[in-house]
Structure formats: structure tokens, C-alpha cells
Short mmCIF file of C-alpha atoms in Angstrom, two decimals:
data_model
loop_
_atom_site.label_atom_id
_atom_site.label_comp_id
_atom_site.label_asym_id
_atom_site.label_seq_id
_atom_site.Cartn_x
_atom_site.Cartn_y
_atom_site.Cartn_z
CA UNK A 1 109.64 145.80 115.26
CA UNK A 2 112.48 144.24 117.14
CA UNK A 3 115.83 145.04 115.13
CA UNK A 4 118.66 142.10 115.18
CA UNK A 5 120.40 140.05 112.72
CA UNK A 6 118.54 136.71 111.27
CA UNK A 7 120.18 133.35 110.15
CA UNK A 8 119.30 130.54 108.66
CA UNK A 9 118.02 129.14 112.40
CA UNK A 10 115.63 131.65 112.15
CA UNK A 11 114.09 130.15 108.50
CA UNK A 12 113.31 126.88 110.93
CA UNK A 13 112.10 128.83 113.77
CA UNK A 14 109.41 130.61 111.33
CA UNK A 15 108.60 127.25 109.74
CA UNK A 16 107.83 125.92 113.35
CA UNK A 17 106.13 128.86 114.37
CA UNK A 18 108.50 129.91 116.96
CA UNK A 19 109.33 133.07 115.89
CA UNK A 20 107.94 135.77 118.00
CA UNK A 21 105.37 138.04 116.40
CA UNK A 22 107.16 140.91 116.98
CA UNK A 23 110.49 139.27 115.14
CA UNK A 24 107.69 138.51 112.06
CA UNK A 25 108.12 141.70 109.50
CA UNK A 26 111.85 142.03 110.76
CA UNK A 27 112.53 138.09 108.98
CA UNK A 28 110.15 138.68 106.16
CA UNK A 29 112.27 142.01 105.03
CA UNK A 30 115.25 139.56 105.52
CA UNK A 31 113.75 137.01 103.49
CA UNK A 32 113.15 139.32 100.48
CA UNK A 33 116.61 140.93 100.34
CA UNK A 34 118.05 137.16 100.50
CA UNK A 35 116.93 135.18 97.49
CA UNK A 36 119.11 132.47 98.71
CA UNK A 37 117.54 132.34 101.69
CA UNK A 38 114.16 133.09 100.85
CA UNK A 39 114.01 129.66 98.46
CA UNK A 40 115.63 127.41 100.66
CA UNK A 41 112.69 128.49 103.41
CA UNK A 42 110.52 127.64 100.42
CA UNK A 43 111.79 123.93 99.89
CA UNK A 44 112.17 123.33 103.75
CA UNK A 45 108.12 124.38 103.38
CA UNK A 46 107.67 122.06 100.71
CA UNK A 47 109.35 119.34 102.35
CA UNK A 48 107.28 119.87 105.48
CA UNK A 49 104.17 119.77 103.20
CA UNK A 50 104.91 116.55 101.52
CA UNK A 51 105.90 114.95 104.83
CA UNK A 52 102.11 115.30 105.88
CA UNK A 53 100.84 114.89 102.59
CA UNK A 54 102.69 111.41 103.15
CA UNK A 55 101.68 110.12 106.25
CA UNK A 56 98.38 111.58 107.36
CA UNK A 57 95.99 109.59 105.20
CA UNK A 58 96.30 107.08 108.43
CA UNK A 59 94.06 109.77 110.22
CA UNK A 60 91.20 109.12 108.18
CA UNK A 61 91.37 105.38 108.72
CA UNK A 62 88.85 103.43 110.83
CA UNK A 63 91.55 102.29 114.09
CA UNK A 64 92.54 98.64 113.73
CA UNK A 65 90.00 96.59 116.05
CA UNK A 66 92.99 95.31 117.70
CA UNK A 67 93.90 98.59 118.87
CA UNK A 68 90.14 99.77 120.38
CA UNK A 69 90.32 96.66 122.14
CA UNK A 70 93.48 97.20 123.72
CA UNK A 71 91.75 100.47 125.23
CA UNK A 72 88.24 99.37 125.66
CA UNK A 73 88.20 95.28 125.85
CA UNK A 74 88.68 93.54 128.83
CA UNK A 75 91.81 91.97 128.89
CA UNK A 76 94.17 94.42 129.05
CA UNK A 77 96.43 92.32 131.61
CA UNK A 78 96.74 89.60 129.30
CA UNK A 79 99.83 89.39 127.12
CA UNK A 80 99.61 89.66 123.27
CA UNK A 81 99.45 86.06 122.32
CA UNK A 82 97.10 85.14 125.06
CA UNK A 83 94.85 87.89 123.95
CA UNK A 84 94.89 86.85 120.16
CA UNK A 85 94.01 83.35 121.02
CA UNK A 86 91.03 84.36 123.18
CA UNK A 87 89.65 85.93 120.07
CA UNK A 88 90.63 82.90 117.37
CA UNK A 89 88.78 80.85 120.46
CA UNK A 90 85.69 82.94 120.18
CA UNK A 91 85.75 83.01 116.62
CA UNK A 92 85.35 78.91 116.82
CA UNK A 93 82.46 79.05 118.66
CA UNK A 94 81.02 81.24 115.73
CA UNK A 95 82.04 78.49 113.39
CA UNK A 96 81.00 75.58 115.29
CA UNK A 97 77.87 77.19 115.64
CA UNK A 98 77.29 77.98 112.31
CA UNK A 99 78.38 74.23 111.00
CA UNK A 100 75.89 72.76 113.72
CA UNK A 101 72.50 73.65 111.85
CA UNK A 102 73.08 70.79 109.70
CA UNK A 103 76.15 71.82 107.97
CA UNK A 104 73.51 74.37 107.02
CA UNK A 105 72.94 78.19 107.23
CA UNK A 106 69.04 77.79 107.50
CA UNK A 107 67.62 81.31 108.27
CA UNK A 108 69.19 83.77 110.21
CA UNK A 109 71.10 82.20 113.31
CA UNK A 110 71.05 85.17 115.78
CA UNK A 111 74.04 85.11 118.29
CA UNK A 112 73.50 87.89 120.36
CA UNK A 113 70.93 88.92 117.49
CA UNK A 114 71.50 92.82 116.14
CA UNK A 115 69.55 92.93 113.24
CA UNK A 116 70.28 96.53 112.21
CA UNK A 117 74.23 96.17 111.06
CA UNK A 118 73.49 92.55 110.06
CA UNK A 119 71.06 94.01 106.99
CA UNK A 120 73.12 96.40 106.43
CA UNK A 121 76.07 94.29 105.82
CA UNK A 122 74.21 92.11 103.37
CA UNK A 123 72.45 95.26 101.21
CA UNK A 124 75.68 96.61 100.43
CA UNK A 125 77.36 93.29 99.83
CA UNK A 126 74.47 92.53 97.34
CA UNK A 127 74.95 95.78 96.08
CA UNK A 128 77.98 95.68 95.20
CA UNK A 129 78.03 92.51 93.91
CA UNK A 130 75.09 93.45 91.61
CA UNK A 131 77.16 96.45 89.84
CA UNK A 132 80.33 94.82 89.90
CA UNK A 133 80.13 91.33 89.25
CA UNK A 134 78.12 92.12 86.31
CA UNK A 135 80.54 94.26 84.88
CA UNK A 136 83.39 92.08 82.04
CA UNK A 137 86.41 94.24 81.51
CA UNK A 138 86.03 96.37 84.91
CA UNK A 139 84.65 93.90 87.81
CA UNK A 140 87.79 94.43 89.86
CA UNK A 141 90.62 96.98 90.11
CA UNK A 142 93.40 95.18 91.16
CA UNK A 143 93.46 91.95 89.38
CA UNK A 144 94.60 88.85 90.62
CA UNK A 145 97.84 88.81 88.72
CA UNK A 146 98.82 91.39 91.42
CA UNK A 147 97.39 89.51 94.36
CA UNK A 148 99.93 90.73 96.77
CA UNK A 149 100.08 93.65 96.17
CA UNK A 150 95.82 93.92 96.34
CA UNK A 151 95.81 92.06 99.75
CA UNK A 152 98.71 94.80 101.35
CA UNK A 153 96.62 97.29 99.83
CA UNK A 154 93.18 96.36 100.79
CA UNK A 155 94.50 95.09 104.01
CA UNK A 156 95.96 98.47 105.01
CA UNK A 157 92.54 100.55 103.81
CA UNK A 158 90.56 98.23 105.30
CA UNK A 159 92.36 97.71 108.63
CA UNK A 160 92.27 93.60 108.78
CA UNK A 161 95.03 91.32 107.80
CA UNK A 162 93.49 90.29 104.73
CA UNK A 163 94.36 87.31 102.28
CA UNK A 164 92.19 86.80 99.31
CA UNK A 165 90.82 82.60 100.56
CA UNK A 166 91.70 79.94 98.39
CA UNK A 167 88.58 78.45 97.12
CA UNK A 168 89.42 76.34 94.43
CA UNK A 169 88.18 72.98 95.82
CA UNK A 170 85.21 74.83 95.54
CA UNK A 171 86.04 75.40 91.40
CA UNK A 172 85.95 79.27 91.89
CA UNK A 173 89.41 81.33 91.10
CA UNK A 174 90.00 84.57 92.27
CA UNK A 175 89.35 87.26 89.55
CA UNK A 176 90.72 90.56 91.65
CA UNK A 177 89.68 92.75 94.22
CA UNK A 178 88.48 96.78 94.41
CA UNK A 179 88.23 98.98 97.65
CA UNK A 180 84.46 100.55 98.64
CA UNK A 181 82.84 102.43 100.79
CA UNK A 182 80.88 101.06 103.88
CA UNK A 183 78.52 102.15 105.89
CA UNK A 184 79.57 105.03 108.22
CA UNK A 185 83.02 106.30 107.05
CA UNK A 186 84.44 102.79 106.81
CA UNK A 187 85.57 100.82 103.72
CA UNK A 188 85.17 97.80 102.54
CA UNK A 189 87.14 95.11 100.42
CA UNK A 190 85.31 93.01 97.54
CA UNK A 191 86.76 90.15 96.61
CA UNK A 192 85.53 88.80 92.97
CA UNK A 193 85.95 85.04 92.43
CA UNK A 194 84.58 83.16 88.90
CA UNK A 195 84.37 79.36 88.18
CA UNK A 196 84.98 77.85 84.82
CA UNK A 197 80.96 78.55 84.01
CA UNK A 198 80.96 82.17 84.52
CA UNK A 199 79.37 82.03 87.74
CA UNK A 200 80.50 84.66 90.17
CA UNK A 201 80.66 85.28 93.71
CA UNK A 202 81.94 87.86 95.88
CA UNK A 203 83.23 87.98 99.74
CA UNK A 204 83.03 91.66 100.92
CA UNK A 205 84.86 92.46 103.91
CA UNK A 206 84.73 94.95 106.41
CA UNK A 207 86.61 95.73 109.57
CA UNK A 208 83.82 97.33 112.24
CA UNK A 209 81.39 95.85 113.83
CA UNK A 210 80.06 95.62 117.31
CA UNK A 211 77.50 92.63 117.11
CA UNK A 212 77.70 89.28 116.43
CA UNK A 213 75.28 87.19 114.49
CA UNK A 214 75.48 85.11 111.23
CA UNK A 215 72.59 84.13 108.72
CA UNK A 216 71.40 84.42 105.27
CA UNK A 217 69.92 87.64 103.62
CA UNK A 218 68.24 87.07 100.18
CA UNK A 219 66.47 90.31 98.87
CA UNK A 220 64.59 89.51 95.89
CA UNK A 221 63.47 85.75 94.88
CA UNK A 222 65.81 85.15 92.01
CA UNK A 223 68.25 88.12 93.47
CA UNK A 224 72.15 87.22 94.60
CA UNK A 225 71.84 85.56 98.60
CA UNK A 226 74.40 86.98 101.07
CA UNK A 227 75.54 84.90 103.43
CA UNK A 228 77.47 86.73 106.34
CA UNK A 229 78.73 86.67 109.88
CA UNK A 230 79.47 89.42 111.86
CA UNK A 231 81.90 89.37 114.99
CA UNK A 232 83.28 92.11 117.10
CA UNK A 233 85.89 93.72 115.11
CA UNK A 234 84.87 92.28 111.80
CA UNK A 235 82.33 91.31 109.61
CA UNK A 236 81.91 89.19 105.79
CA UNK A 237 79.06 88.76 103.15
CA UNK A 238 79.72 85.95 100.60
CA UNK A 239 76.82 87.12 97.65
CA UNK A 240 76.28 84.76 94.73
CA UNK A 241 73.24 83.21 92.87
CA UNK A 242 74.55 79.94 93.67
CA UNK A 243 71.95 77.25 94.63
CA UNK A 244 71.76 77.64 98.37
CA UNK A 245 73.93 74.91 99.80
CA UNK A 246 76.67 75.44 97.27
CA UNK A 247 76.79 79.02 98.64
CA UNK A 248 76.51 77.80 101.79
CA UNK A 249 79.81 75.46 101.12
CA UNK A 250 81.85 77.88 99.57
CA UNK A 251 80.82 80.60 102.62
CA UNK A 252 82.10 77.98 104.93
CA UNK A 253 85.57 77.47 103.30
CA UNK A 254 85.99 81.29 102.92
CA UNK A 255 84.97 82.17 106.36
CA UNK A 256 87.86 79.60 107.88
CA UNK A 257 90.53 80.95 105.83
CA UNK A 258 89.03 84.78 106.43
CA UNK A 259 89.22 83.97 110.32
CA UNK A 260 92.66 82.73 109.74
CA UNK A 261 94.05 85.42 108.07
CA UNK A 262 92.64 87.89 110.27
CA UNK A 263 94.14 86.63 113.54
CA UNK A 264 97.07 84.97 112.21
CA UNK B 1 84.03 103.39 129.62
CA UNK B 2 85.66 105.92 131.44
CA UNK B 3 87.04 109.55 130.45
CA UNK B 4 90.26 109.12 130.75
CA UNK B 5 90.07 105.95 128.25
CA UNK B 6 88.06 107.78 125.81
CA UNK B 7 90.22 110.40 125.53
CA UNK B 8 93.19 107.72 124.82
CA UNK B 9 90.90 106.00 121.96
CA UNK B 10 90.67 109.79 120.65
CA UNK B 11 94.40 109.59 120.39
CA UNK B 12 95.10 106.36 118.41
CA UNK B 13 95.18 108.16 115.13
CA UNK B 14 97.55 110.80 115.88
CA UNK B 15 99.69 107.59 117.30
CA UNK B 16 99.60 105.62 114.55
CA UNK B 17 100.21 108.36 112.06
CA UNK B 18 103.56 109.25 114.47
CA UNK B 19 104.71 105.69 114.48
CA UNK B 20 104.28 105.26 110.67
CA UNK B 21 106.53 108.28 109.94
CA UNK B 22 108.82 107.03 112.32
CA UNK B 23 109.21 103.13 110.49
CA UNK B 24 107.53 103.28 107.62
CA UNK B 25 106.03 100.04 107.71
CA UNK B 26 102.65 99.63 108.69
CA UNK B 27 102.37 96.18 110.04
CA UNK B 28 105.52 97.49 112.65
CA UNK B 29 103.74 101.12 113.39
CA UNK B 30 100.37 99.25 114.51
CA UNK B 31 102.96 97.17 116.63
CA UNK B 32 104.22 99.80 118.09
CA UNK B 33 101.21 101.98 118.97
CA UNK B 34 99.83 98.66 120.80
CA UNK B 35 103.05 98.44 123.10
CA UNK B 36 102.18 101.82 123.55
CA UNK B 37 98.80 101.50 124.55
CA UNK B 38 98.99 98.59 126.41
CA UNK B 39 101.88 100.44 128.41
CA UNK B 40 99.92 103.36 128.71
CA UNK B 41 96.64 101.41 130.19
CA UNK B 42 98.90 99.81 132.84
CA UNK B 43 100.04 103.03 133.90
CA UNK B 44 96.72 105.13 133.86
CA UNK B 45 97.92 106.26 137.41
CA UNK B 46 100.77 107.98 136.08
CA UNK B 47 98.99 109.83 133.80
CA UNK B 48 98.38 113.47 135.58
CA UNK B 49 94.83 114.43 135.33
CA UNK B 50 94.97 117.80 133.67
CA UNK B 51 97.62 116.89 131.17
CA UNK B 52 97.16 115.82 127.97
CA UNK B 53 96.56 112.51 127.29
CA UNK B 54 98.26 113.71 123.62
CA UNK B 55 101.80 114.29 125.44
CA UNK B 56 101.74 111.45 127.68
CA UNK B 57 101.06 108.87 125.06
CA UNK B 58 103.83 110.28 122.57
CA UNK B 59 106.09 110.04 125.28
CA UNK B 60 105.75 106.70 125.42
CA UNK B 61 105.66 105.82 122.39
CA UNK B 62 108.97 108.08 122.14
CA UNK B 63 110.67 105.48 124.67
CA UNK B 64 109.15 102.51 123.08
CA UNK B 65 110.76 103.44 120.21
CA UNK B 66 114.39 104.35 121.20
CA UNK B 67 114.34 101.26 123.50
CA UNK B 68 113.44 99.25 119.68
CA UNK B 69 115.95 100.99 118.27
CA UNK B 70 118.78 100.07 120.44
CA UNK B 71 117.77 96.38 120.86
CA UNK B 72 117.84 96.03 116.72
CA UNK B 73 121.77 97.96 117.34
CA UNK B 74 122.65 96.03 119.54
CA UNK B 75 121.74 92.47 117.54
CA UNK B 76 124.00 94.39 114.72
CA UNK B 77 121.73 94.99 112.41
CA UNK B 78 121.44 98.08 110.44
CA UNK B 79 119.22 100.41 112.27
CA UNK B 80 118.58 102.11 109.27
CA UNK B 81 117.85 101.02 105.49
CA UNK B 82 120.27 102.47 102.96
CA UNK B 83 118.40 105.11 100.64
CA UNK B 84 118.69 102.93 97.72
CA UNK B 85 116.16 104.26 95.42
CA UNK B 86 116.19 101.67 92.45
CA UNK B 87 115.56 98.98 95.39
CA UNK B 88 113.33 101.40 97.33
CA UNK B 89 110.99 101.93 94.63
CA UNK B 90 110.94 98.25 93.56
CA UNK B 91 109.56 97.42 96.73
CA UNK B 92 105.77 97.17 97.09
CA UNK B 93 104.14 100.56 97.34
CA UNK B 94 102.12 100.07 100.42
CA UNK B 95 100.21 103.43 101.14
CA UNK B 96 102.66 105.69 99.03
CA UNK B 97 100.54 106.31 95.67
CA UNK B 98 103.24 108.62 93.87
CA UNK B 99 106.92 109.13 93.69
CA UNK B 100 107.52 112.03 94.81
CA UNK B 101 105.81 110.39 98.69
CA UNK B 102 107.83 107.59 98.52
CA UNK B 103 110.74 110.03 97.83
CA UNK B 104 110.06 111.61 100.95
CA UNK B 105 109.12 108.57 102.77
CA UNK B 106 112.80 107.30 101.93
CA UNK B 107 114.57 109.88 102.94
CA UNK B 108 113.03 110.18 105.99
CA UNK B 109 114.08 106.88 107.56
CA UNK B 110 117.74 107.28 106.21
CA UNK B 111 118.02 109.98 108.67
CA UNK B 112 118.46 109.44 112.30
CA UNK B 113 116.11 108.08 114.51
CA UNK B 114 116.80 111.02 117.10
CA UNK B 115 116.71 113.52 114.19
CA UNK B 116 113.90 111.78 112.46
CA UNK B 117 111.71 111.64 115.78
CA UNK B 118 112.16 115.41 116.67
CA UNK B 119 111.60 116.14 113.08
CA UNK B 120 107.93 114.36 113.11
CA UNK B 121 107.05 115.77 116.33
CA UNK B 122 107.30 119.12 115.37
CA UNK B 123 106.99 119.32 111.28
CA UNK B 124 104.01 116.95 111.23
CA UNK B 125 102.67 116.38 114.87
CA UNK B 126 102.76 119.84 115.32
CA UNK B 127 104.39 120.30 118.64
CA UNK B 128 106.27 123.56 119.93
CA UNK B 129 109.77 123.40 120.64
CA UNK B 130 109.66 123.44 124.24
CA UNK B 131 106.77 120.33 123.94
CA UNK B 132 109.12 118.11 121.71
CA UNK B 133 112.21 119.13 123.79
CA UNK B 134 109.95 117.75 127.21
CA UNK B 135 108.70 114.43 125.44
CA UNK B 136 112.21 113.47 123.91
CA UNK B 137 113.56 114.23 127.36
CA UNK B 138 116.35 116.68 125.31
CA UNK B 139 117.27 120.31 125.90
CA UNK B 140 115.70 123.00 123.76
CA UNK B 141 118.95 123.42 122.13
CA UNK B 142 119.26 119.87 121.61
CA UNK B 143 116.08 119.70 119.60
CA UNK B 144 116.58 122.69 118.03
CA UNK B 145 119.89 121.06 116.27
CA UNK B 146 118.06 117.74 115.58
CA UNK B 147 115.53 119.57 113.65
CA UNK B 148 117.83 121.83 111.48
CA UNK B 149 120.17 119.05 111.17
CA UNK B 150 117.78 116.74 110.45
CA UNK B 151 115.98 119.15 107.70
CA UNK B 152 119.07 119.67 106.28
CA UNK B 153 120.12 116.24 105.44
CA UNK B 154 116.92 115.17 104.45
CA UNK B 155 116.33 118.41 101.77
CA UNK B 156 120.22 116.87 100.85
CA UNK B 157 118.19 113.33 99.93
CA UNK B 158 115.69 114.54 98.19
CA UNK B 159 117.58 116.24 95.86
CA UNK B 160 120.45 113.05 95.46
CA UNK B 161 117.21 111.59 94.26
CA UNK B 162 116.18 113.85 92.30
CA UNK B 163 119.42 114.07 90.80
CA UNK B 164 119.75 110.32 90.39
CA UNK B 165 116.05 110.29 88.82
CA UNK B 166 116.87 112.96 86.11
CA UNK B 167 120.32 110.99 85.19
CA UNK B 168 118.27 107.38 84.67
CA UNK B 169 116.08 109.42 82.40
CA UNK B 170 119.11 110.94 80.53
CA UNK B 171 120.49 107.54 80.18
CA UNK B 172 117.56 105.71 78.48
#
């Protein structure tokens, strides 16, 4: 054991692990015959705790599309705006394409067909809108009182610039939002919206996807219909038991301002 | 894709979670750690096979963020936000779920970005010394001062909070 004086350097040199091993037992017998010392190397350690306690929840997030795609898309070269507009620009061809069919989602409209993630999407959108929409008092956690702070919230879990679409040309209001878990490790937002009937639909959101296809998923007969679109980066199930072409409507409206949001 | 830009995807969390300590906001770390990427993918030749892709990136990112710092000086704004903790905890609460994070959140940006940046490299990124001293471009000394200094003043924070939070509670 190497014999020499210790200081308060030395408390943030054992904290960092730079104290030589051989310098160890020498600063721990320091420690104890210093109170003083010994609980002020204590608090630094609890400060150094609740600094990762604060920011490392961001490890266990799914990465923002726009960031993969920095690393693994194509257009590296191109400057920011440039880049965002390519992907509002392919995002319109989506919606042209599914407003063609006759203002009409009729079946599933494969673009670039991946059936797999598509069905996936829609069973846990119907899912979830089977438990939750159901429920009265506990449908959503964040109500929409607290809008803003739901879409910062949901936004930030999620990892898309989220704002809860405006669908009251469509008669529905927004009743609040809860965070859920999506296939994989990711998570998804729900968005609950009611009209003055009691009818309810829900748009759940989720930020990963690699295919891109759109269409219309209907389980059982007289179960909720999801309608959904998936692009690269993102994907979006509107679920009701609305007659087909008033889904179909209020999928539309909610998809633009969705889009919107998400590349504004 | 290729190795090198596989290992750089492998990296983006570590980068995001180094840029949100450093600003706080979220919306302006994600900004950040795309400069740095994009920077980074321009510059794949300068990255030294062998090395880690870890340093390299947060070495960037280091300069990205000094260089944003200095521009936002320069237009005379304040670099830093006052720890005001009756405004502080009236604003939304964004990913920081109890007080006593939000506390430390605070505190954290009312230190110095030099401190502050030394501080998250080596109490939370988990860098040695000589690794934070090489990335900051500092001596060893240097950094050694930024991060007692810079523990120091922010342990002095917490507990002017503290203190502050204890005499609203006396008062009502």
C-alpha cells in the first residue's frame, strides 16, 4: 500500500476511477478517519447517480428515423431542408395514391407490398382500441385538457413530432392520449377521439417501419376496421366501427395533418 | 451498409444521451447529434480505422457544440438559463418525471458549458481522464479542474434548491 497524503482531488479521482489500485485501501482508511470527507464523497456519488438516472432513459429509445437516415439513407450530401422536402414529396405520392382509388381505401393498396408489419400494425391498433376505447373513466392517460403537454410527451417516447390532428369537421373531439408498447421494443401513441354520439375512434402511431403500403384491415365482421399506412420511418392505424367511408374520410384528414406534423 | 456506418448507427444513443445532458432540450439535442452525424459521414476518411468510432463522434459533437455556444455569445444572448427554480419547474416537464431530476437537470446547465461538457463525459459517458482531456482538446490538468470545479458548484445548486424548496414549504 502506497503511503502519501490524500485531498479532496483524490475523492474525484476515486469517483472517476482514476485512482490507482494500489492508492485504493490507503484513501478508504482516509475516508473513514474523515467524516467530513467521507460524506461529501457520498453526495458527489449521489449526484453522479442522479445525473444518469436523469438522462439515460434516451438509451432505451428507438433512434429518431431522421437520424438512421442520416447514416443509412441516401442523401447524405443534401442539406437539411432539401432532405426534409424529399421525404414530405414522397409522402404525397402516398397520399395521392391513396385518394386515387376513388377517394376510397378499397382493399389493401400494396406499395411496395410487405404484408408482415402491415398486419401487425393493424392487430395492435385494433387491440388497443378494443381495451381502451371501451373503457369510460380510464380510456386515455393524459387527457386533452393537457394536450401539450401529451403531444411533448408522446412525441419524445415515441420519437415523431407528434400533434394530436384536428378532426372536428369530421364531428370527432379529441378525448386524450396514453403511451403503449409496439411491436419489437418500440412504443406507440394512441390517440382517443369521441363525437357527440359516443362513437370512438383511435389513430395509433408509431415511429419504425421499413415498408411502405397502405390498406384496410378488418378482423372480425362487426369488429373495429383499421385503416393504416405505413412509410419508411413511420407508420398510423385509424380503428373505429365507423361505416366504411366515414372511416375512410376521417383517416384521410388525420393522415394529412399526421404527415404534416411529422415533417414540419 | 458498410462497417464502418454500422458501427456509427450503434453510436446514436450514446450521442443523443451526451447532447441532451449537455442542452437539455430535446428537440435541440436531436439537432445537434444530426450536425454531428452528417459531419461525421462527410468525413468518414478521417475517421482512423482502429479507433473508436465512440471517440471520434464525441469529438465532434464536442466542437459542434462549443462552436453553438459561441455563435449564441456572440448574438448576446445568455448562454446559459438562470437557475430559477419557481420558473424552472413551471416549465413543461418534458422527460424529467420527478423533482429531484429536474433538480439536477437545472443545475446542470447553470454551470459552464466547458465544466458541464467535461463533467458529462466522464460522470455519465464514462470516459477516463486522459480520454475526455484528448476529445475536449484540454490538458489533463485542465480537465481535472473542470470536473472538480464543476462538481463543486453544481453539489452548491442542488443544495440552494434544496434550501429554497424547504423555505417555500415553511412559508405556506
Amino acid at each position: 500500500m502506497t503511503r502519501r497524503d490524500f485531498s479532496e482531488r483524490d475523492i474525484h479521482l476515486a469517483l472517476d476511477n482514476e485512482l490507482p489500485g494500489d492508492e485504493r485501501a490507503g484513501y478508504e482508511a482516509w475516508l473513514e478517519a474523515n467524516p467530513e470527507m467521507k460524506a461529501r464523497s457520498a453526495r458527489y456519488a449521489s449526484d453522479n447517480e442522479a445525473l444518469h438516472a436523469a438522462f439515460s432513459d434516451v438509451l432505451d429509445e428507438p433512434v429518431p428515423a431522421r437520424l438512421q437516415n442520416i447514416v443509412i439513407g441516401e442523401t447524405v450530401a443534401n442539406p437539411p431542408a432539401s432532405r426534409s422536402k424529399w421525404w414530405f414529396a414522397a409522402a404525397a405520392v402516398l397520399l395521392l395514391s391513396l385518394g386515387g382509388v376513388g377517394g376510397y381505401f378499397a382493399g389493401a393498396i400494396g406499395l411496395d407490398a410487405e404484408v408482415g408489419p402491415a398486419d401487425r400494425l393493424a392487430e395492435e391498433a385494433i387491440a388497443a382500441h378494443v381495451i381502451y376505447a371501451a373503457e369510460k373513466r380510464h380510456a386515455v392517460e393524459v387527457p386533452a385538457s393537457d394536450k401539450d403537454h401529451m403531444q411533448t410527451w408522446l412525441s419524445n417516447r415515441v420519437g415523431l413530432k407528434l400533434v394530436a390532428p384536428d378532426l372536428t369537421e369530421d364531428g370527432f373531439e379529441l378525448v386524450g392520449g396514453r403511451l403503449l408498447p409496439a411491436s419489437g421494443s418500440s412504443k406507440a401513441a394512441m390517440l382517443l377521439y369521441e363525437d357527440a354520439s359516443g362513437n370512438r375512434i383511435s389513430l395509433f402511431v408509431i415511429s419504425e417501419s421499413a415498408a411502405k403500403t397502405a390498406g384496410v384491415y378488418n378482423e372480425e365482421k362487426d369488429g373495429p376496421t383499421a385503416v393504416y399506412w405505413l412509410d419508411r420511418g413511420y407508420g398510423c392505424a385509424v380503428v373505429g366501427t365507423l361505416p366504411n367511408d366515414r372511416l375512410n374520410e376521417v383517416a384521410k384528414r388525420a393522415y394529412k395533418q399526421l404527415v404534416s406534423s411529422i415533417w414540419s | 451498409m458498410d462497417g464502418k456506418k454500422a458501427a456509427i448507427l450503434g453510436e446514436i444513443p450514446r450521442l443523443r444521451r451526451y447532447a441532451l445532458a449537455l442542452l437539455r432540450d430535446r428537440d435541440a439535442a436531436d439537432d445537434l447529434v444530426q450536425d454531428c452525424l452528417e459531419r461525421a459521414l462527410s468525413r468518414l476518411d478521417n475517421w482512423q480505422t482502429g479507433e473508436s468510432p465512440r471517440r471520434w463522434l464525441f469529438t465532434i459533437m464536442h466542437h459542434l457544440f462549443i462552436d453553438q455556444i459561441r455563435k449564441v455569445d456572440r448574438r448576446g444572448e445568455a448562454a446559459m438559463l438562470s437557475l430559477d427554480t419557481d420558473e424552472a419547474l413551471a416549465a413543461p416537464a418534458e422527460q424529467l418525471d420527478t423533482i429531484a431530476s429536474r433538480e439536477i437537470v437545472n443545475a446542470l446547465h447553470a454551470i459552464s458549458p466547458e465544466r458541464r461538457a467535461a463533467l458529462v463525459m466522464v460522470a455519465i459517458e464514462g470516459f477516463s481522464y486522459a480520454e475526455a482531456a484528448n476529445m475536449l482538446g484540454v490538458p489533463a490538468g485542465t480537465l481535472m479542474s473542470r470536473i472538480s470545479r464543476g462538481r463543486e458548484e453544481l453539489r452548491g445548486l442542488l443544495e440552494d434548491s434544496a434550501r429554497r424548496r424547504t423555505l417555500r414549504v415553511v412559508e405556506k
